[in-house]
PDB file of C-alpha atoms in Angstrom:
ATOM      1  CA  MET A   1       1.284 -43.893  45.780  1.00 44.00           C
ATOM      2  CA  SER A   2      -0.060 -47.326  46.704  1.00 43.00           C
ATOM      3  CA  PRO A   3      -3.603 -48.298  47.745  1.00 45.00           C
ATOM      4  CA  ALA A   4      -4.447 -47.593  51.373  1.00 42.00           C
ATOM      5  CA  VAL A   5      -4.622 -50.591  53.687  1.00 44.00           C
ATOM      6  CA  THR A   6      -6.598 -50.975  56.912  1.00 50.00           C
ATOM      7  CA  GLY A   7      -4.489 -49.869  59.866  1.00 54.00           C
ATOM      8  CA  VAL A   8      -2.172 -47.736  57.731  1.00 69.00           C
ATOM      9  CA  ALA A   9      -2.297 -43.962  58.077  1.00 84.00           C
ATOM     10  CA  PRO A  10      -3.923 -42.120  55.166  1.00 91.00           C
ATOM     11  CA  ALA A  11      -1.578 -41.105  52.367  1.00 92.00           C
ATOM     12  CA  ARG A  12      -1.504 -37.316  51.996  1.00 94.00           C
ATOM     13  CA  PHE A  13      -0.220 -35.082  49.218  1.00 95.00           C
ATOM     14  CA  LEU A  14      -0.214 -31.331  48.707  1.00 93.00           C
ATOM     15  CA  LEU A  15      -1.054 -30.329  45.152  1.00 94.00           C
ATOM     16  CA  SER A  16      -0.692 -26.822  43.803  1.00 92.00           C
ATOM     17  CA  LEU A  17      -3.762 -25.402  42.113  1.00 90.00           C
ATOM     18  CA  ASP A  18      -1.888 -25.603  38.811  1.00 91.00           C
ATOM     19  CA  GLN A  19      -1.115 -29.290  39.375  1.00 93.00           C
ATOM     20  CA  LEU A  20      -4.757 -30.037  40.116  1.00 93.00           C
ATOM     21  CA  HIS A  21      -5.746 -28.048  37.027  1.00 91.00           C
ATOM     22  CA  VAL A  22      -3.392 -30.106  34.845  1.00 92.00           C
ATOM     23  CA  LEU A  23      -4.754 -33.392  36.230  1.00 93.00           C
ATOM     24  CA  GLU A  24      -8.284 -32.239  35.447  1.00 91.00           C
ATOM     25  CA  ALA A  25      -7.775 -30.449  32.139  1.00 88.00           C
ATOM     26  CA  GLU A  26      -4.940 -32.450  30.591  1.00 88.00           C
ATOM     27  CA  ALA A  27      -5.219 -35.903  32.196  1.00 88.00           C
ATOM     28  CA  GLY A  28      -9.021 -36.042  32.039  1.00 87.00           C
ATOM     29  CA  ILE A  29      -9.578 -36.702  35.766  1.00 91.00           C
ATOM     30  CA  ALA A  30     -12.886 -35.428  37.148  1.00 88.00           C
ATOM     31  CA  VAL A  31     -12.767 -33.349  40.337  1.00 91.00           C
ATOM     32  CA  PRO A  32     -15.659 -31.867  42.358  1.00 92.00           C
ATOM     33  CA  ALA A  33     -16.984 -28.562  41.034  1.00 90.00           C
ATOM     34  CA  GLU A  34     -15.719 -26.639  44.060  1.00 89.00           C
ATOM     35  CA  PHE A  35     -12.143 -27.699  43.195  1.00 91.00           C
ATOM     36  CA  HIS A  36     -12.334 -26.786  39.524  1.00 89.00           C
ATOM     37  CA  THR A  37      -9.797 -24.108  38.525  1.00 84.00           C
ATOM     38  CA  GLU A  38      -9.325 -21.929  35.473  1.00 82.00           C
ATOM     39  CA  TRP A  39      -6.288 -19.910  34.500  1.00 77.00           C
ATOM     40  CA  GLY A  40      -8.372 -17.111  33.009  1.00 72.00           C
ATOM     41  CA  ASP A  41      -8.021 -15.031  29.878  1.00 73.00           C
ATOM     42  CA  SER A  42      -5.505 -12.711  31.538  1.00 75.00           C
ATOM     43  CA  ALA A  43      -2.808 -15.417  31.430  1.00 77.00           C
ATOM     44  CA  SER A  44      -0.708 -15.198  28.266  1.00 85.00           C
ATOM     45  CA  ALA A  45       0.172 -18.251  26.192  1.00 84.00           C
ATOM     46  CA  GLU A  46       3.740 -18.074  27.478  1.00 88.00           C
ATOM     47  CA  GLU A  47       2.557 -17.967  31.093  1.00 87.00           C
ATOM     48  CA  ARG A  48       0.223 -20.907  30.543  1.00 87.00           C
ATOM     49  CA  ASP A  49       3.018 -22.960  28.977  1.00 88.00           C
ATOM     50  CA  ALA A  50       5.389 -22.159  31.847  1.00 92.00           C
ATOM     51  CA  ARG A  51       2.795 -22.961  34.526  1.00 90.00           C
ATOM     52  CA  GLU A  52       1.869 -26.227  32.836  1.00 90.00           C
ATOM     53  CA  ALA A  53       5.531 -27.244  32.525  1.00 91.00           C
ATOM     54  CA  ASN A  54       6.147 -26.494  36.214  1.00 93.00           C
ATOM     55  CA  ALA A  55       3.017 -28.382  37.224  1.00 93.00           C
ATOM     56  CA  LEU A  56       3.944 -31.421  35.128  1.00 93.00           C
ATOM     57  CA  ASN A  57       7.458 -31.433  36.536  1.00 94.00           C
ATOM     58  CA  GLY A  58       6.112 -31.334  40.094  1.00 94.00           C
ATOM     59  CA  LEU A  59       3.682 -34.179  39.387  1.00 95.00           C
ATOM     60  CA  GLU A  60       6.561 -36.238  38.019  1.00 94.00           C
ATOM     61  CA  VAL A  61       8.653 -35.621  41.128  1.00 94.00           C
ATOM     62  CA  MET A  62       5.729 -36.706  43.347  1.00 93.00           C
ATOM     63  CA  GLY A  63       5.224 -39.870  41.298  1.00 93.00           C
ATOM     64  CA  PHE A  64       1.791 -38.859  40.037  1.00 94.00           C
ATOM     65  CA  LEU A  65       3.058 -38.982  36.447  1.00 93.00           C
ATOM     66  CA  SER A  66       5.631 -41.255  34.845  1.00 91.00           C
ATOM     67  CA  PRO A  67       8.671 -39.530  33.266  1.00 88.00           C
ATOM     68  CA  SER A  68       8.114 -37.661  30.008  1.00 78.00           C
ATOM     69  CA  THR A  69      11.154 -39.308  28.453  1.00 73.00           C
ATOM     70  CA  GLY A  70      12.327 -42.901  28.196  1.00 61.00           C
ATOM     71  CA  ARG A  71      10.076 -45.894  28.805  1.00 60.00           C
ATOM     72  CA  GLY A  72       7.451 -43.788  30.570  1.00 51.00           C
ATOM     73  CA  ALA A  73       7.038 -41.353  27.687  1.00 61.00           C
ATOM     74  CA  GLY A  74       3.578 -40.849  26.267  1.00 74.00           C
ATOM     75  CA  SER A  75       0.556 -38.562  26.402  1.00 87.00           C
ATOM     76  CA  ILE A  76      -0.305 -36.995  29.751  1.00 89.00           C
ATOM     77  CA  PRO A  77      -3.342 -39.269  30.348  1.00 90.00           C
ATOM     78  CA  ASP A  78      -1.189 -42.346  29.656  1.00 90.00           C
ATOM     79  CA  ARG A  79       1.443 -41.185  32.161  1.00 92.00           C
ATOM     80  CA  VAL A  80      -0.915 -40.924  35.174  1.00 93.00           C
ATOM     81  CA  ASN A  81       0.021 -43.312  37.998  1.00 93.00           C
ATOM     82  CA  PRO A  82      -2.724 -46.015  38.082  1.00 93.00           C
ATOM     83  CA  ALA A  83      -3.202 -45.614  41.842  1.00 93.00           C
ATOM     84  CA  VAL A  84      -3.637 -41.847  41.440  1.00 93.00           C
ATOM     85  CA  ARG A  85      -6.207 -42.386  38.707  1.00 92.00           C
ATOM     86  CA  ALA A  86      -7.993 -45.019  40.791  1.00 92.00           C
ATOM     87  CA  TYR A  87      -8.353 -42.830  43.883  1.00 93.00           C
ATOM     88  CA  LEU A  88      -9.195 -39.601  42.079  1.00 93.00           C
ATOM     89  CA  GLY A  89     -11.487 -41.642  39.843  1.00 92.00           C
ATOM     90  CA  LEU A  90     -13.714 -42.299  42.850  1.00 94.00           C
ATOM     91  CA  PHE A  91     -15.121 -38.778  42.395  1.00 94.00           C
ATOM     92  CA  ALA A  92     -16.638 -39.816  39.052  1.00 92.00           C
ATOM     93  CA  ASP A  93     -18.993 -42.496  40.401  1.00 91.00           C
ATOM     94  CA  PRO A  94     -18.872 -42.956  44.211  1.00 94.00           C
ATOM     95  CA  ALA A  95     -21.217 -44.928  46.432  1.00 95.00           C
ATOM     96  CA  LEU A  96     -21.146 -42.256  49.140  1.00 95.00           C
ATOM     97  CA  GLU A  97     -20.434 -38.526  48.878  1.00 96.00           C
ATOM     98  CA  ILE A  98     -19.581 -36.323  51.866  1.00 96.00           C
ATOM     99  CA  SER A  99     -19.117 -32.562  51.864  1.00 96.00           C
ATOM    100  CA  VAL A 100     -17.727 -30.583  54.784  1.00 96.00           C
ATOM    101  CA  ARG A 101     -17.751 -26.807  55.203  1.00 95.00           C
ATOM    102  CA  SER A 102     -16.153 -25.400  58.326  1.00 93.00           C
ATOM    103  CA  TRP A 103     -14.704 -22.102  59.453  1.00 91.00           C
ATOM    104  CA  GLY A 104     -13.006 -20.573  62.470  1.00 88.00           C
ATOM    105  CA  ASP A 105      -9.740 -19.130  63.785  1.00 84.00           C
ATOM    106  CA  GLY A 106      -9.098 -17.140  60.598  1.00 85.00           C
ATOM    107  CA  ARG A 107      -9.631 -19.978  58.122  1.00 87.00           C
ATOM    108  CA  SER A 108     -12.370 -21.759  56.253  1.00 89.00           C
ATOM    109  CA  TYR A 109     -12.192 -25.361  55.048  1.00 93.00           C
ATOM    110  CA  VAL A 110     -13.872 -27.015  52.064  1.00 94.00           C
ATOM    111  CA  GLN A 111     -13.671 -30.802  51.911  1.00 96.00           C
ATOM    112  CA  SER A 112     -15.132 -33.329  49.491  1.00 97.00           C
ATOM    113  CA  ALA A 113     -14.797 -37.025  50.337  1.00 97.00           C
ATOM    114  CA  VAL A 114     -16.042 -40.032  48.386  1.00 96.00           C
ATOM    115  CA  VAL A 115     -16.221 -43.758  49.133  1.00 96.00           C
ATOM    116  CA  LEU A 116     -16.495 -46.828  46.932  1.00 94.00           C
ATOM    117  CA  SER A 117     -15.900 -50.499  47.807  1.00 91.00           C
ATOM    118  CA  GLY A 118     -14.179 -49.720  51.102  1.00 92.00           C
ATOM    119  CA  TYR A 119     -11.756 -47.158  49.638  1.00 94.00           C
ATOM    120  CA  ALA A 120     -12.004 -43.415  49.998  1.00 95.00           C
ATOM    121  CA  THR A 121     -10.346 -40.208  48.949  1.00 96.00           C
ATOM    122  CA  SER A 122     -10.802 -36.572  49.797  1.00 96.00           C
ATOM    123  CA  LEU A 123      -9.748 -33.133  48.644  1.00 96.00           C
ATOM    124  CA  ILE A 124      -9.413 -30.253  51.105  1.00 95.00           C
ATOM    125  CA  ARG A 125      -8.754 -26.624  50.373  1.00 93.00           C
ATOM    126  CA  THR A 126      -8.475 -23.809  52.869  1.00 90.00           C
ATOM    127  CA  GLN A 127      -9.168 -20.113  52.628  1.00 85.00           C
ATOM    128  CA  ARG A 128      -7.788 -17.299  54.758  1.00 84.00           C
ATOM    129  CA  LEU A 129     -10.301 -14.929  56.331  1.00 77.00           C
ATOM    130  CA  ASP A 130      -9.836 -11.348  57.436  1.00 73.00           C
ATOM    131  CA  ASP A 131     -10.136 -10.168  61.065  1.00 68.00           C
ATOM    132  CA  ARG A 132     -13.929 -10.074  60.727  1.00 67.00           C
ATOM    133  CA  GLY A 133     -14.126 -13.627  59.365  1.00 64.00           C
ATOM    134  CA  GLN A 134     -14.981 -12.397  55.867  1.00 69.00           C
ATOM    135  CA  ASN A 135     -13.438 -11.974  52.384  1.00 72.00           C
ATOM    136  CA  PRO A 136     -12.069 -15.531  51.936  1.00 69.00           C
ATOM    137  CA  ARG A 137      -8.921 -15.906  49.846  1.00 76.00           C
ATOM    138  CA  ASN A 138      -7.904 -19.288  48.423  1.00 72.00           C
ATOM    139  CA  GLU A 139      -4.557 -20.627  49.519  1.00 76.00           C
ATOM    140  CA  ASP A 140      -2.290 -21.969  46.805  1.00 74.00           C
ATOM    141  CA  SER A 141      -2.537 -25.699  47.481  1.00 88.00           C
ATOM    142  CA  VAL A 142      -5.061 -28.515  47.843  1.00 93.00           C
ATOM    143  CA  GLU A 143      -4.601 -31.559  50.057  1.00 95.00           C
ATOM    144  CA  LEU A 144      -5.325 -34.969  48.540  1.00 95.00           C
ATOM    145  CA  SER A 145      -5.791 -37.887  50.946  1.00 96.00           C
ATOM    146  CA  ALA A 146      -6.280 -41.573  50.137  1.00 95.00           C
ATOM    147  CA  PHE A 147      -7.544 -43.914  52.866  1.00 95.00           C
ATOM    148  CA  THR A 148      -9.940 -46.740  53.694  1.00 93.00           C
ATOM    149  CA  PHE A 149     -13.513 -46.595  54.937  1.00 93.00           C
ATOM    150  CA  SER A 150     -12.415 -47.286  58.518  1.00 93.00           C
ATOM    151  CA  GLU A 151     -10.655 -43.887  58.602  1.00 95.00           C
ATOM    152  CA  LEU A 152     -13.610 -41.964  57.149  1.00 94.00           C
ATOM    153  CA  ILE A 153     -14.988 -40.472  60.375  1.00 94.00           C
ATOM    154  CA  ASP A 154     -11.579 -39.256  61.518  1.00 94.00           C
ATOM    155  CA  GLU A 155     -10.968 -37.713  58.108  1.00 95.00           C
ATOM    156  CA  VAL A 156     -14.196 -35.718  57.908  1.00 95.00           C
ATOM    157  CA  LEU A 157     -13.724 -34.418  61.466  1.00 94.00           C
ATOM    158  CA  ARG A 158     -10.148 -33.200  60.931  1.00 93.00           C
ATOM    159  CA  SER A 159     -11.049 -29.570  60.270  1.00 93.00           C
ATOM    160  CA  LEU A 160     -13.426 -29.501  63.255  1.00 91.00           C
ATOM    161  CA  ARG A 161     -10.691 -30.781  65.565  1.00 90.00           C
ATOM    162  CA  GLN A 162      -8.273 -28.204  64.215  1.00 88.00           C
ATOM    163  CA  ILE A 163     -10.719 -25.349  64.746  1.00 87.00           C
ATOM    164  CA  ASP A 164     -11.622 -26.459  68.257  1.00 83.00           C
ATOM    165  CA  SER A 165      -8.174 -27.543  69.486  1.00 79.00           C
ATOM    166  CA  ALA A 166      -7.081 -24.076  70.632  1.00 66.00           C
ATOM    167  CA  ARG A 167     -10.152 -23.533  72.793  1.00 70.00           C
ATOM    168  CA  PRO A 168     -11.114 -25.509  75.914  1.00 62.00           C
ATOM    169  CA  ALA A 169     -14.461 -27.248  75.985  1.00 61.00           C
ATOM    170  CA  ALA A 170     -17.181 -25.094  77.522  1.00 63.00           C
ATOM    171  CA  ALA A 171     -19.728 -26.368  80.003  1.00 61.00           C
ATOM    172  CA  VAL A 172     -23.167 -25.778  78.509  1.00 67.00           C
ATOM    173  CA  THR A 173     -26.695 -26.721  79.454  1.00 72.00           C
ATOM    174  CA  LYS A 174     -27.596 -29.781  77.390  1.00 83.00           C
ATOM    175  CA  GLY A 175     -31.018 -29.814  75.787  1.00 88.00           C
ATOM    176  CA  SER A 176     -33.004 -28.594  72.809  1.00 90.00           C
ATOM    177  CA  ILE A 177     -35.822 -26.246  71.851  1.00 90.00           C
ATOM    178  CA  LYS A 178     -37.905 -26.285  68.669  1.00 91.00           C
ATOM    179  CA  LEU A 179     -39.582 -23.151  67.337  1.00 90.00           C
ATOM    180  CA  PRO A 180     -40.696 -21.502  64.099  1.00 87.00           C
ATOM    181  CA  ILE A 181     -37.866 -19.574  62.453  1.00 86.00           C
ATOM    182  CA  THR A 182     -39.264 -16.119  63.220  1.00 87.00           C
ATOM    183  CA  GLU A 183     -40.022 -16.972  66.861  1.00 89.00           C
ATOM    184  CA  LEU A 184     -36.519 -18.302  67.486  1.00 90.00           C
ATOM    185  CA  GLN A 185     -35.003 -15.174  65.911  1.00 88.00           C
ATOM    186  CA  GLY A 186     -37.251 -13.005  68.085  1.00 90.00           C
ATOM    187  CA  LEU A 187     -36.185 -14.855  71.228  1.00 91.00           C
ATOM    188  CA  ILE A 188     -32.496 -14.507  70.366  1.00 90.00           C
ATOM    189  CA  ASN A 189     -32.936 -10.780  69.696  1.00 91.00           C
ATOM    190  CA  ALA A 190     -34.668 -10.406  73.065  1.00 91.00           C
ATOM    191  CA  ILE A 191     -31.789 -12.160  74.845  1.00 90.00           C
ATOM    192  CA  ARG A 192     -29.302  -9.884  73.087  1.00 91.00           C
ATOM    193  CA  SER A 193     -31.191  -6.838  74.371  1.00 89.00           C
ATOM    194  CA  ASP A 194     -30.040  -7.814  77.891  1.00 84.00           C
ATOM    195  CA  ARG A 195     -33.337  -6.612  79.372  1.00 87.00           C
ATOM    196  CA  PRO A 196     -34.893  -9.182  81.734  1.00 87.00           C
ATOM    197  CA  GLY A 197     -38.437  -7.939  81.160  1.00 89.00           C
ATOM    198  CA  VAL A 198     -38.105  -8.257  77.395  1.00 90.00           C
ATOM    199  CA  VAL A 199     -36.595 -11.744  77.704  1.00 89.00           C
ATOM    200  CA  GLU A 200     -39.355 -12.889  80.056  1.00 90.00           C
ATOM    201  CA  GLY A 201     -41.992 -11.604  77.658  1.00 90.00           C
ATOM    202  CA  ALA A 202     -40.341 -13.328  74.717  1.00 88.00           C
ATOM    203  CA  LEU A 203     -40.291 -16.653  76.585  1.00 89.00           C
ATOM    204  CA  ARG A 204     -44.013 -16.321  77.265  1.00 89.00           C
ATOM    205  CA  GLU A 205     -44.647 -15.406  73.628  1.00 86.00           C
ATOM    206  CA  VAL A 206     -43.041 -18.626  72.386  1.00 87.00           C
ATOM    207  CA  ASP A 207     -44.484 -20.706  75.243  1.00 88.00           C
ATOM    208  CA  LEU A 208     -41.149 -21.684  76.807  1.00 88.00           C
ATOM    209  CA  GLY A 209     -40.198 -21.822  80.456  1.00 87.00           C
ATOM    210  CA  ALA A 210     -37.189 -20.224  82.087  1.00 86.00           C
ATOM    211  CA  ALA A 211     -35.366 -23.591  81.978  1.00 85.00           C
ATOM    212  CA  SER A 212     -35.033 -23.166  78.201  1.00 88.00           C
ATOM    213  CA  LEU A 213     -33.304 -19.792  78.499  1.00 88.00           C
ATOM    214  CA  PRO A 214     -29.719 -21.162  78.860  1.00 86.00           C
ATOM    215  CA  ILE A 215     -30.195 -23.221  75.683  1.00 88.00           C
ATOM    216  CA  ALA A 216     -31.310 -20.216  73.624  1.00 88.00           C
ATOM    217  CA  ARG A 217     -28.616 -18.048  75.209  1.00 87.00           C
ATOM    218  CA  VAL A 218     -25.879 -20.312  73.761  1.00 86.00           C
ATOM    219  CA  ALA A 219     -26.854 -19.207  70.241  1.00 86.00           C
ATOM    220  CA  SER A 220     -27.132 -15.526  71.134  1.00 87.00           C
ATOM    221  CA  PHE A 221     -23.565 -14.318  71.617  1.00 85.00           C
ATOM    222  CA  GLY A 222     -20.113 -14.581  70.067  1.00 84.00           C
ATOM    223  CA  ILE A 223     -20.521 -17.073  67.209  1.00 87.00           C
ATOM    224  CA  ASP A 224     -16.977 -17.520  65.868  1.00 87.00           C
ATOM    225  CA  ALA A 225     -16.861 -20.962  64.208  1.00 91.00           C
ATOM    226  CA  GLY A 226     -19.047 -23.381  62.300  1.00 92.00           C
ATOM    227  CA  PHE A 227     -19.080 -26.928  60.962  1.00 94.00           C
ATOM    228  CA  THR A 228     -21.486 -28.350  58.385  1.00 95.00           C
ATOM    229  CA  LEU A 229     -21.498 -31.920  57.110  1.00 95.00           C
ATOM    230  CA  PHE A 230     -23.636 -33.273  54.277  1.00 95.00           C
ATOM    231  CA  ALA A 231     -23.632 -36.931  53.191  1.00 95.00           C
ATOM    232  CA  ARG A 232     -25.534 -38.640  50.395  1.00 95.00           C
ATOM    233  CA  SER A 233     -25.764 -42.242  49.232  1.00 94.00           C
ATOM    234  CA  GLN A 234     -25.724 -42.500  45.462  1.00 90.00           C
ATOM    235  CA  ALA A 235     -27.204 -45.982  45.697  1.00 87.00           C
ATOM    236  CA  THR A 236     -30.288 -45.165  47.792  1.00 92.00           C
ATOM    237  CA  GLY A 237     -30.632 -41.394  47.578  1.00 90.00           C
ATOM    238  CA  ASP A 238     -30.653 -41.166  51.375  1.00 92.00           C
ATOM    239  CA  HIS A 239     -28.968 -38.085  52.775  1.00 91.00           C
ATOM    240  CA  PHE A 240     -27.894 -36.634  56.109  1.00 91.00           C
ATOM    241  CA  SER A 241     -26.864 -33.128  57.146  1.00 91.00           C
ATOM    242  CA  SER A 242     -25.681 -31.520  60.368  1.00 92.00           C
ATOM    243  CA  HIS A 243     -24.946 -27.860  61.110  1.00 93.00           C
ATOM    244  CA  TRP A 244     -22.961 -26.813  64.183  1.00 93.00           C
ATOM    245  CA  PHE A 245     -21.808 -23.414  65.440  1.00 92.00           C
ATOM    246  CA  ARG A 246     -19.464 -22.367  68.255  1.00 89.00           C
ATOM    247  CA  ALA A 247     -20.462 -19.455  70.465  1.00 86.00           C
ATOM    248  CA  ASP A 248     -19.088 -17.944  73.654  1.00 81.00           C
ATOM    249  CA  SER A 249     -20.609 -20.676  75.812  1.00 79.00           C
ATOM    250  CA  GLY A 250     -20.009 -23.705  73.595  1.00 83.00           C
ATOM    251  CA  TRP A 251     -21.226 -25.547  70.507  1.00 88.00           C
ATOM    252  CA  PHE A 252     -24.849 -25.768  69.396  1.00 90.00           C
ATOM    253  CA  GLU A 253     -26.613 -27.496  66.514  1.00 91.00           C
ATOM    254  CA  LEU A 254     -29.295 -26.059  64.256  1.00 91.00           C
ATOM    255  CA  ALA A 255     -31.615 -28.420  62.393  1.00 91.00           C
ATOM    256  CA  LEU A 256     -34.330 -27.182  60.035  1.00 87.00           C
ATOM    257  CA  SER A 257     -37.474 -29.125  59.192  1.00 88.00           C
ATOM    258  CA  THR A 258     -39.635 -27.876  56.344  1.00 85.00           C
ATOM    259  CA  PRO A 259     -43.010 -28.881  54.899  1.00 85.00           C
ATOM    260  CA  PRO A 260     -43.206 -30.592  51.486  1.00 86.00           C
ATOM    261  CA  LEU A 261     -43.153 -27.977  48.757  1.00 86.00           C
ATOM    262  CA  ASP A 262     -46.341 -29.339  47.179  1.00 85.00           C
ATOM    263  CA  SER A 263     -48.203 -28.796  50.480  1.00 88.00           C
ATOM    264  CA  VAL A 264     -47.708 -25.019  50.685  1.00 85.00           C
ATOM    265  CA  SER A 265     -49.152 -22.263  48.544  1.00 86.00           C
ATOM    266  CA  SER A 266     -46.724 -19.414  49.281  1.00 87.00           C
ATOM    267  CA  SER A 267     -43.266 -18.615  50.625  1.00 86.00           C
ATOM    268  CA  ILE A 268     -44.904 -17.091  53.717  1.00 86.00           C
ATOM    269  CA  GLU A 269     -46.686 -20.361  54.489  1.00 87.00           C
ATOM    270  CA  PHE A 270     -43.441 -22.270  53.882  1.00 86.00           C
ATOM    271  CA  VAL A 271     -41.625 -20.148  56.489  1.00 82.00           C
ATOM    272  CA  ASP A 272     -44.527 -20.273  58.952  1.00 83.00           C
ATOM    273  CA  ARG A 273     -44.665 -24.076  58.848  1.00 87.00           C
ATOM    274  CA  SER A 274     -40.897 -24.562  59.048  1.00 89.00           C
ATOM    275  CA  ARG A 275     -39.305 -25.312  62.404  1.00 89.00           C
ATOM    276  CA  VAL A 276     -35.777 -24.910  63.749  1.00 91.00           C
ATOM    277  CA  ARG A 277     -34.418 -27.180  66.471  1.00 92.00           C
ATOM    278  CA  LEU A 278     -31.587 -25.676  68.519  1.00 92.00           C
ATOM    279  CA  SER A 279     -29.641 -28.293  70.494  1.00 91.00           C
ATOM    280  CA  THR A 280     -26.670 -28.038  72.845  1.00 88.00           C
ATOM    281  CA  ARG A 281     -24.538 -31.084  73.583  1.00 73.00           C
ATOM    282  CA  GLY A 282     -21.262 -29.850  75.044  1.00 62.00           C
ATOM    283  CA  SER A 283     -17.995 -29.958  73.100  1.00 62.00           C
TER     284      SER A 283
END
């Protein structure tokens, strides 16, 4: 593995969970908490030895570790390819951290990406979901990518593009509404009742006109995919988050604004003063 260069496609590697475990536990490389793995007490000493040997052999073949014999011989930490250690080492002290959680089409995706001095790396793992989109099961590999800052946006949107690629973009009414949490939930429940009189009454209750109905309707039926992105600067403490969901009639965004905790006296007041903005912006 060599350092990524601007204009060069990201370098990608598939690591087994055992290989990632060995890099973390035996080579001393820090990985995000959501990628930490344990073999568990049920694994016998013989099984652990065999799994570690297989993992080490695979890492050698990939060039992540130097050979265990000859000039490259040494302890596991000493055998780690310097480029591998440099890119995975970004997780220990990055300038920018980005987390992505997305799900749809029978899979969920967990991605952690970090950036420092123009270089970036990410880990992605996927989980299979059942027919109801529940009971996630980890797949047996993790994808490691090394790239430069210029490729960052494309990298963090990869899972979203994969989820949305099999479905044509829907034409939706673009706009936004902002309501207290309970009022928005009440409006959505009224729309789901499919009773015009109830819907009309709910719109009056929350002081919205009929023009806002198509916006609220987007979030009312057939949610089958989601995409959440969270980014934080370690240098400034600034952070950004975005939460998107796909429904029958297209994608919509939910944004929550809450009062400062020291300004409320109860959980009820906290909920009452919180607001949800529902926005539709097409594909």
